[in-house]
Amino acid sequence: MSVSTAVSAQSVCAPLPVLGRDVTVPLVTGGEVGYAALDYAASAPALQRVWDDVAAYAPYYGSVHRGAGYLSQLSTDLFENARRTVAEFLGCRPDDQLVFTRSTTDSLNLLARALPAGCQVFVFETEHHASLLPWQDARVSYLDAPRTPRQAVETLEKALASRPEAADGGRGPALVCVTGASNVTGELWPVRELAAVAHAQGARIVLDAAQLAPHHPVSVRELDVDWIAFSGHKLYAPFGSGVLAGRADWLRAAEPYLAGGGASRKVTRREDGGVAVEWHDSAARHEAGSPNVIGAYSIAAACKALTEAGFENLVARERHLIAKVRAGLAEVPEVRVLSLFGDDAPRVGVLSFVVEGWNSSHFAAALSAEYGIGVRDGLFCAHPLVRTLLGSDPQTQGECGAPEAAPGEKSLNAIRVSFGAGTPDEHVERFVAAVRELVTDGAKWSYRTEGGRCVPAV
């Protein structure tokens, strides 16, 4: 079935239409202004194309894999076609499996459950918690933050080579987990080089592409990774779906991530009174329950829209926006942009910074309340990385503390601005002007801490 809608011709220099682009928000100083959504790294707005595609399908919604009725068959067809579309978007190999999950976090927890016995996991401390924390039941080696891409490769090579040998002379299974683009600094990681090192040392590698896939083409084949994980809500697709795609053997050998209908091929009673279960060995093995067909279809619709827009055009436009933001912030001496690999490192549209004399939560609250600009403040679910980047130089408590700081405690937190395919130039220009004005003139309103958040005082 085809429920796609026509795509409006887009100028390569124009942002893609997204939901919310015409939303206005009130200012504490009076009046309203168009909302500048600059928190894409947390959740990107849905593409209008995705919303239209889902709306076209909605009247035909039915149960998936279960029903004999027309709508059930149509929905099942749509769900499996979505799987093929996303696999093509990711450049999957013929024997790869693609499992629909709830998010990147869910995908990596699924893979953590599928690790073979004795598997050792290697992960840099710079990872988002989604890829830093799921491996608690395995032997985990946490690697220090590298300061150059080359150092990242050398650190991993040394760590993998130092694995102790087993009695049979081998080193046992190992998995490397690495991000494609940092959710804190936006910097691109040397994924292909890290994959080469991992494979040379007999390890496998999973790529957290949550921040990379919305900004750059991502291919399992070209990057030579074993698995890719990402979230739909970062890829301009709402409805809470994610993807884990890659090698099938560990997934087929593992117990189902969730036990229930859909994951089981055959269930019978045993003579001892229990039940015997024969599980599927396809992706269905880890997709128990009624699948989120709208979530899967929204991801597929986003993959189509980004492909048709052309990543070459999207990347070029994003570089233009990055240059605008960086040039503007560079003109404000009080601003320090955070970086692992240095100012010249390639990056996606994600930058974090601190402002001398300001608590970051206070600054972010003022951007929202006085300028209608939405950014993120805190440690961005990457606490070890942000603490490494900020060092031991806590910010002044000021009027408002960070969510992670106890009352009266000095805080370590930063401000993150992020943007993408739907961001107009005006939003980043207004952001840069607002930063300059706040630093020069100060906030026009007073603020207080409420429920751990910095909010305008009433």
Coordinates of C-alpha atoms in Angstrom, one line a residue:
M1 CA 0.0 0.0 0.0
S2 CA 1.2 3.5 -0.7
V3 CA -0.1 6.3 1.6
S4 CA 2.7 8.8 0.8
T5 CA 1.9 12.4 0.0
A6 CA 3.4 14.7 -2.6
V7 CA 6.6 16.4 -1.5
S8 CA 6.8 20.1 -2.0
A9 CA 9.8 21.3 -4.0
Q10 CA 12.4 22.6 -1.5
S11 CA 15.1 25.0 -2.1
V12 CA 18.4 23.6 -1.0
C13 CA 18.8 26.8 1.1
A14 CA 15.4 26.5 2.8
P15 CA 14.6 24.6 6.0
L16 CA 12.3 21.6 5.7
P17 CA 8.8 22.3 6.9
V18 CA 8.3 21.1 10.5
L19 CA 5.4 21.2 12.9
G20 CA 5.4 24.1 15.3
R21 CA 7.1 26.5 12.9
D22 CA 4.3 29.0 13.4
V23 CA 3.8 28.6 17.1
T24 CA 4.0 31.8 19.2
V25 CA 4.8 31.9 22.9
P26 CA 4.3 34.6 25.6
L27 CA 7.2 36.6 27.0
V28 CA 7.4 37.7 30.6
T29 CA 8.2 41.2 29.4
G30 CA 4.9 41.3 27.5
G31 CA 3.7 40.3 24.1
E32 CA 4.3 37.2 22.1
V33 CA 7.0 36.0 19.7
G34 CA 7.5 33.1 17.3
Y35 CA 9.0 30.2 19.2
A36 CA 12.6 29.4 18.3
A37 CA 13.0 25.7 18.8
L38 CA 16.8 25.2 19.4
D39 CA 16.7 21.9 21.3
Y40 CA 16.8 19.4 18.4
A41 CA 19.3 17.2 20.2
A42 CA 16.6 16.3 22.8
S43 CA 13.7 15.9 20.4
A44 CA 13.5 17.3 16.9
P45 CA 10.2 18.7 15.7
A46 CA 8.2 16.4 13.4
L47 CA 8.6 17.0 9.7
Q48 CA 5.4 18.1 8.1
R49 CA 5.9 15.4 5.6
V50 CA 6.0 12.8 8.3
W51 CA 2.8 14.1 9.9
D52 CA 1.0 14.2 6.6
D53 CA 2.0 10.6 5.8
V54 CA 0.8 9.4 9.2
A55 CA -2.5 11.3 8.9
A56 CA -3.1 9.7 5.5
Y57 CA -2.6 6.2 7.0
A58 CA -4.5 6.8 10.2
P59 CA -8.0 5.9 8.9
Y60 CA -6.6 2.5 7.8
Y61 CA -5.0 1.7 11.2
G62 CA -5.5 -1.9 12.2
S63 CA -3.9 -4.7 14.2
V64 CA -0.5 -6.0 13.0
H65 CA 0.4 -9.6 12.3
R66 CA -2.7 -10.9 13.9
G67 CA -5.9 -10.2 11.9
A68 CA -7.4 -11.6 8.8
G69 CA -9.3 -8.4 8.0
Y70 CA -8.4 -6.0 5.3
L71 CA -7.1 -3.2 7.6
S72 CA -5.0 -5.7 9.6
Q73 CA -3.4 -7.0 6.5
L74 CA -2.8 -3.5 5.2
S75 CA -1.3 -2.4 8.5
T76 CA 0.9 -5.5 8.6
D77 CA 2.1 -4.7 5.0
L78 CA 2.8 -1.1 6.0
F79 CA 4.8 -2.2 9.1
E80 CA 7.0 -4.6 7.2
N81 CA 7.5 -2.2 4.3
A82 CA 8.6 0.4 6.9
R83 CA 11.2 -2.1 8.1
R84 CA 12.6 -2.5 4.6
T85 CA 12.6 1.3 4.0
V86 CA 14.6 1.9 7.2
A87 CA 17.0 -0.9 6.5
E88 CA 17.7 0.6 3.1
F89 CA 18.2 4.0 4.7
L90 CA 20.8 2.5 7.0
G91 CA 22.5 0.5 4.2
C92 CA 21.9 -2.8 6.0
R93 CA 23.5 -6.0 4.7
P94 CA 21.2 -8.7 3.3
D95 CA 21.5 -10.9 6.4
D96 CA 21.1 -8.1 8.9
Q97 CA 18.0 -7.9 11.2
L98 CA 16.2 -4.6 11.9
V99 CA 14.2 -4.6 15.2
F100 CA 11.8 -1.8 16.0
T101 CA 12.2 -0.6 19.6
R102 CA 11.1 2.3 21.7
S103 CA 14.3 4.4 21.5
T104 CA 18.1 4.3 21.3
T105 CA 18.1 3.5 25.0
D106 CA 15.7 0.6 24.5
S107 CA 17.8 -0.6 21.5
L108 CA 21.0 -0.7 23.4
N109 CA 19.4 -2.4 26.4
L110 CA 18.1 -5.0 24.0
L111 CA 21.6 -5.6 22.7
A112 CA 23.0 -5.7 26.2
R113 CA 20.6 -8.5 26.9
A114 CA 21.8 -10.4 23.8
L115 CA 25.5 -10.3 24.7
P116 CA 27.1 -13.8 24.7
A117 CA 28.4 -15.2 27.9
G118 CA 31.7 -13.7 28.9
C119 CA 31.4 -10.7 26.6
Q120 CA 33.5 -7.7 27.6
V121 CA 32.2 -4.2 26.7
F122 CA 34.4 -1.2 25.9
V123 CA 32.8 2.3 26.1
F124 CA 34.3 5.8 26.4
E125 CA 33.2 7.9 29.4
T126 CA 32.1 10.5 26.8
E127 CA 28.9 8.5 25.9
H128 CA 25.3 9.5 26.5
H129 CA 23.9 7.5 29.3
A130 CA 21.8 5.5 26.8
S131 CA 25.1 3.9 25.6
L132 CA 27.1 4.3 28.8
L133 CA 24.8 2.5 31.3
P134 CA 23.1 -0.6 29.7
W135 CA 26.1 -2.9 30.1
Q136 CA 25.9 -3.2 33.9
D137 CA 25.6 -7.0 33.8
A138 CA 28.7 -7.4 31.6
R139 CA 32.4 -6.9 32.2
V140 CA 32.8 -3.2 31.2
S141 CA 35.9 -1.2 30.6
Y142 CA 35.2 2.5 30.7
L143 CA 37.8 4.5 28.6
D144 CA 38.9 8.0 29.5
A145 CA 37.8 10.9 27.3
P146 CA 40.2 11.3 24.3
R147 CA 41.2 14.8 23.2
T148 CA 41.7 14.0 19.5
P149 CA 40.1 11.5 17.1
R150 CA 43.4 9.8 16.7
Q151 CA 43.7 9.4 20.5
A152 CA 40.3 7.8 20.6
V153 CA 41.5 5.2 18.0
E154 CA 44.8 4.6 19.9
T155 CA 43.0 4.3 23.3
L156 CA 40.6 1.7 22.0
E157 CA 43.3 -0.3 20.2
K158 CA 45.4 -0.4 23.4
A159 CA 42.4 -1.4 25.5
L160 CA 41.3 -4.2 23.2
A161 CA 44.8 -5.5 22.8
S162 CA 45.3 -5.8 26.5
R163 CA 42.3 -8.2 27.0
P164 CA 43.5 -11.2 28.9
E165 CA 43.7 -14.5 26.9
A166 CA 41.4 -17.3 27.8
A167 CA 42.5 -20.9 28.4
D168 CA 42.0 -21.7 24.7
G169 CA 44.3 -18.9 23.6
G170 CA 41.4 -16.7 22.5
R171 CA 40.2 -13.5 24.1
G172 CA 36.5 -14.2 24.0
P173 CA 33.7 -12.0 22.7
A174 CA 34.0 -8.2 23.0
L175 CA 31.8 -5.3 22.0
V176 CA 32.7 -1.6 21.5
C177 CA 29.9 1.0 21.9
V178 CA 30.6 4.4 20.5
T179 CA 28.6 7.5 19.5
G180 CA 28.6 8.9 16.0
A181 CA 28.2 12.5 17.1
S182 CA 28.4 13.8 20.6
N183 CA 25.1 15.0 22.1
V184 CA 27.1 17.6 24.1
T185 CA 29.7 19.0 21.7
G186 CA 28.2 17.8 18.3
E187 CA 31.7 16.6 17.3
L188 CA 31.9 13.7 14.9
W189 CA 33.7 10.6 16.1
P190 CA 36.0 8.5 13.8
V191 CA 33.5 5.6 13.6
R192 CA 35.0 3.9 10.5
E193 CA 38.5 3.9 12.1
L194 CA 37.2 2.6 15.4
A195 CA 35.3 -0.1 13.6
A196 CA 38.5 -1.2 11.8
V197 CA 40.4 -1.4 15.1
A198 CA 37.6 -3.3 16.8
H199 CA 37.4 -5.9 14.0
A200 CA 41.2 -6.2 13.8
Q201 CA 41.1 -7.1 17.5
G202 CA 38.3 -9.6 17.2
A203 CA 35.6 -7.3 18.7
R204 CA 32.3 -6.1 17.4
I205 CA 31.0 -2.5 17.5
V206 CA 27.6 -0.9 17.9
L207 CA 27.1 2.7 16.8
D208 CA 24.8 5.1 18.8
A209 CA 23.6 7.1 15.8
A210 CA 20.9 9.1 17.7
Q211 CA 22.7 12.4 17.0
L212 CA 24.3 11.4 13.7
A213 CA 21.4 10.0 11.7
P214 CA 19.4 13.2 11.6
H215 CA 22.3 15.2 10.2
H216 CA 24.4 12.8 8.1
P217 CA 23.9 9.7 6.0
V218 CA 24.6 6.6 8.1
S219 CA 25.4 3.2 6.5
V220 CA 26.1 -0.1 8.2
R221 CA 28.1 -1.2 5.2
E222 CA 30.2 2.0 4.7
L223 CA 31.0 2.5 8.3
D224 CA 31.5 -1.3 8.7
V225 CA 29.8 -1.4 12.1
D226 CA 28.0 -4.4 13.4
W227 CA 24.9 -2.6 14.7
I228 CA 23.3 0.8 14.6
A229 CA 20.9 2.2 17.1
F230 CA 18.9 5.4 16.9
S231 CA 15.6 7.1 17.9
G232 CA 12.7 8.3 15.8
H233 CA 12.1 11.4 17.8
K234 CA 15.6 12.7 17.0
L235 CA 14.9 11.9 13.3
Y236 CA 11.9 14.2 13.0
A237 CA 9.5 11.3 13.6
P238 CA 7.2 11.3 16.7
F239 CA 5.4 8.4 18.4
G240 CA 8.2 6.9 20.5
S241 CA 9.9 4.4 18.2
G242 CA 13.5 3.4 17.8
V243 CA 15.7 1.0 15.8
L244 CA 18.4 -1.6 16.4
A245 CA 19.8 -2.9 13.1
G246 CA 22.7 -5.2 12.4
R247 CA 24.0 -8.7 12.7
A248 CA 21.4 -11.3 13.5
D249 CA 23.4 -14.1 15.2
W250 CA 23.6 -12.6 18.7
L251 CA 20.0 -11.5 18.5
R252 CA 18.8 -15.0 17.4
A253 CA 20.7 -16.7 20.1
A254 CA 19.5 -14.5 22.9
E255 CA 16.4 -15.0 25.0
P256 CA 13.6 -12.7 23.8
Y257 CA 14.0 -9.2 25.2
L258 CA 10.3 -9.3 26.2
A259 CA 8.3 -12.6 26.5
G260 CA 4.8 -12.6 25.0
G261 CA 2.7 -12.7 21.9
G262 CA 4.4 -12.1 18.7
A263 CA 7.8 -13.3 19.9
S264 CA 6.6 -16.9 20.2
R265 CA 6.2 -19.2 17.2
K266 CA 4.6 -22.1 19.2
V267 CA 3.6 -22.6 22.8
T268 CA 2.5 -26.0 24.2
R269 CA 1.8 -27.5 27.6
R270 CA 4.3 -29.9 29.0
E271 CA 3.6 -33.1 30.9
D272 CA 5.0 -31.5 34.1
G273 CA 2.3 -28.8 33.9
G274 CA 4.4 -26.0 32.5
V275 CA 4.7 -24.6 29.0
A276 CA 7.2 -25.2 26.3
V277 CA 8.0 -22.2 24.0
E278 CA 9.5 -22.1 20.5
W279 CA 10.6 -18.5 19.8
H280 CA 10.9 -16.8 16.4
D281 CA 14.4 -16.3 15.1
S282 CA 13.4 -13.3 13.1
A283 CA 13.2 -9.7 14.3
A284 CA 9.8 -10.7 15.8
R285 CA 11.7 -12.5 18.6
H286 CA 12.4 -9.1 20.2
E287 CA 9.2 -7.3 19.3
A288 CA 6.7 -9.0 21.6
G289 CA 3.3 -7.4 22.0
S290 CA 1.3 -5.4 19.5
P291 CA 3.9 -3.3 17.6
N292 CA 3.9 0.5 17.3
V293 CA 2.9 0.5 13.6
I294 CA 2.5 4.3 13.6
G295 CA 5.9 4.8 15.2
A296 CA 7.6 2.5 12.7
Y297 CA 5.8 4.1 9.8
S298 CA 6.8 7.6 11.0
I299 CA 10.4 6.6 11.1
A300 CA 10.2 5.2 7.5
A301 CA 8.4 8.4 6.4
A302 CA 11.2 10.5 7.9
C303 CA 13.9 8.3 6.2
K304 CA 12.2 8.9 2.8
A305 CA 11.8 12.6 3.4
L306 CA 15.5 13.1 4.3
T307 CA 16.7 11.0 1.5
E308 CA 14.6 12.9 -1.1
A309 CA 15.7 16.2 0.3
G310 CA 19.3 15.1 -0.2
F311 CA 21.8 14.8 2.7
E312 CA 24.3 16.8 0.6
N313 CA 22.0 19.8 0.7
L314 CA 21.0 19.2 4.4
V315 CA 24.7 19.0 5.5
A316 CA 25.7 22.1 3.5
R317 CA 22.9 24.1 5.0
E318 CA 23.6 22.9 8.5
R319 CA 27.3 23.9 8.1
H320 CA 26.0 27.4 7.2
L321 CA 24.0 27.5 10.5
I322 CA 26.9 26.2 12.5
A323 CA 29.2 28.8 11.1
K324 CA 26.6 31.5 12.0
V325 CA 26.3 30.3 15.6
R326 CA 30.0 29.9 16.2
A327 CA 30.9 33.2 14.7
G328 CA 28.3 35.0 16.8
L329 CA 29.4 33.3 20.1
A330 CA 33.0 34.0 19.3
E331 CA 32.2 37.7 19.4
V332 CA 31.2 37.4 23.1
P333 CA 34.3 37.0 25.2
E334 CA 32.3 35.7 28.2
V335 CA 31.2 32.6 26.3
R336 CA 33.2 29.4 26.3
V337 CA 32.2 26.7 23.8
L338 CA 32.9 23.2 25.1
S339 CA 34.9 20.9 22.9
L340 CA 36.9 17.6 23.1
F341 CA 38.6 17.7 19.8
G342 CA 39.2 21.4 19.3
D343 CA 37.5 24.3 17.4
D344 CA 38.3 22.8 13.9
A345 CA 36.7 19.5 14.6
P346 CA 33.8 18.7 12.2
R347 CA 30.4 18.6 14.0
V348 CA 26.7 18.5 13.6
G349 CA 24.3 21.2 14.7
V350 CA 24.9 20.8 18.5
L351 CA 27.0 23.1 20.6
S352 CA 27.3 23.5 24.4
F353 CA 28.8 26.5 26.2
V354 CA 29.0 28.3 29.5
V355 CA 28.8 32.0 30.2
E356 CA 31.2 33.7 32.6
G357 CA 29.2 35.2 35.5
W358 CA 26.1 33.2 34.8
N359 CA 24.6 30.0 36.1
S360 CA 23.6 28.1 33.0
S361 CA 20.1 27.3 34.2
H362 CA 19.5 31.0 34.8
F363 CA 20.8 31.9 31.4
A364 CA 18.6 29.2 29.6
A365 CA 15.6 30.3 31.6
A366 CA 16.1 34.0 30.5
L367 CA 16.5 32.9 26.8
S368 CA 13.1 31.2 27.1
A369 CA 11.1 33.7 29.2
E370 CA 12.5 36.9 27.6
Y371 CA 13.2 35.9 24.0
G372 CA 11.1 32.8 23.3
I373 CA 14.1 30.7 22.6
G374 CA 14.1 27.0 23.7
V375 CA 17.6 25.5 24.5
R376 CA 18.7 22.9 27.1
D377 CA 20.7 23.3 30.3
G378 CA 22.2 20.8 32.6
L379 CA 24.5 17.8 32.0
F380 CA 22.5 16.4 29.0
C381 CA 22.4 12.8 30.2
A382 CA 26.2 12.7 29.7
H383 CA 27.4 13.6 33.2
P384 CA 30.9 12.2 33.0
L385 CA 31.6 14.0 29.7
V386 CA 30.2 17.4 30.8
R387 CA 32.0 17.2 34.1
T388 CA 35.3 16.4 32.3
L389 CA 34.8 19.4 29.9
L390 CA 33.9 21.8 32.8
G391 CA 36.7 20.5 35.0
S392 CA 36.6 21.6 38.7
D393 CA 35.4 25.2 38.0
P394 CA 31.9 25.3 39.4
Q395 CA 29.6 28.1 38.2
T396 CA 28.4 30.7 40.6
Q397 CA 25.1 29.6 42.2
G398 CA 23.3 32.9 41.2
E399 CA 19.6 33.2 41.4
C400 CA 18.9 29.7 40.1
G401 CA 20.7 26.4 40.4
A402 CA 21.0 23.6 38.0
P403 CA 18.5 20.6 38.2
E404 CA 21.5 18.4 39.3
A405 CA 22.6 20.7 42.1
A406 CA 21.4 20.4 45.6
P407 CA 19.9 23.6 47.2
G408 CA 22.7 26.1 47.9
E409 CA 25.3 24.0 46.1
K410 CA 27.5 25.3 43.4
S411 CA 26.7 23.6 40.1
L412 CA 28.4 22.1 37.1
N413 CA 26.1 22.6 34.2
A414 CA 26.1 24.0 30.7
I415 CA 23.8 25.4 28.0
R416 CA 23.2 23.5 24.8
V417 CA 21.9 24.9 21.5
S418 CA 21.0 22.5 18.8
F419 CA 19.3 22.7 15.4
G420 CA 18.8 20.9 12.1
A421 CA 16.8 20.5 8.9
G422 CA 13.8 22.6 10.1
T423 CA 15.7 25.5 11.6
P424 CA 15.4 28.9 9.8
D425 CA 18.3 31.4 9.8
E426 CA 16.2 33.8 11.9
H427 CA 16.2 31.4 14.8
V428 CA 19.9 31.2 15.1
E429 CA 20.3 34.9 14.4
R430 CA 17.9 35.7 17.2
F431 CA 19.7 33.3 19.5
V432 CA 23.1 34.9 18.9
A433 CA 21.6 38.4 19.4
A434 CA 19.9 37.3 22.7
V435 CA 23.2 35.8 24.1
R436 CA 25.0 39.1 23.3
E437 CA 22.2 41.2 24.9
L438 CA 22.0 39.1 28.1
V439 CA 25.7 39.2 28.6
T440 CA 25.9 42.9 28.0
D441 CA 22.7 44.1 29.7
G442 CA 21.7 41.3 32.0
A443 CA 18.3 39.7 32.4
K444 CA 15.3 42.0 32.5
W445 CA 13.4 39.8 34.9
S446 CA 14.1 38.1 38.2
Y447 CA 14.2 34.3 38.5
R448 CA 14.0 31.7 41.3
T449 CA 14.4 27.9 41.7
E450 CA 11.2 25.9 41.8
G451 CA 11.1 22.1 41.7
G452 CA 14.7 22.0 40.7
R453 CA 14.1 24.3 37.7
C454 CA 14.9 28.0 37.2
V455 CA 11.7 29.9 36.5
P456 CA 10.6 33.5 36.2
A457 CA 9.7 35.0 39.6
V458 CA 6.0 36.0 39.7

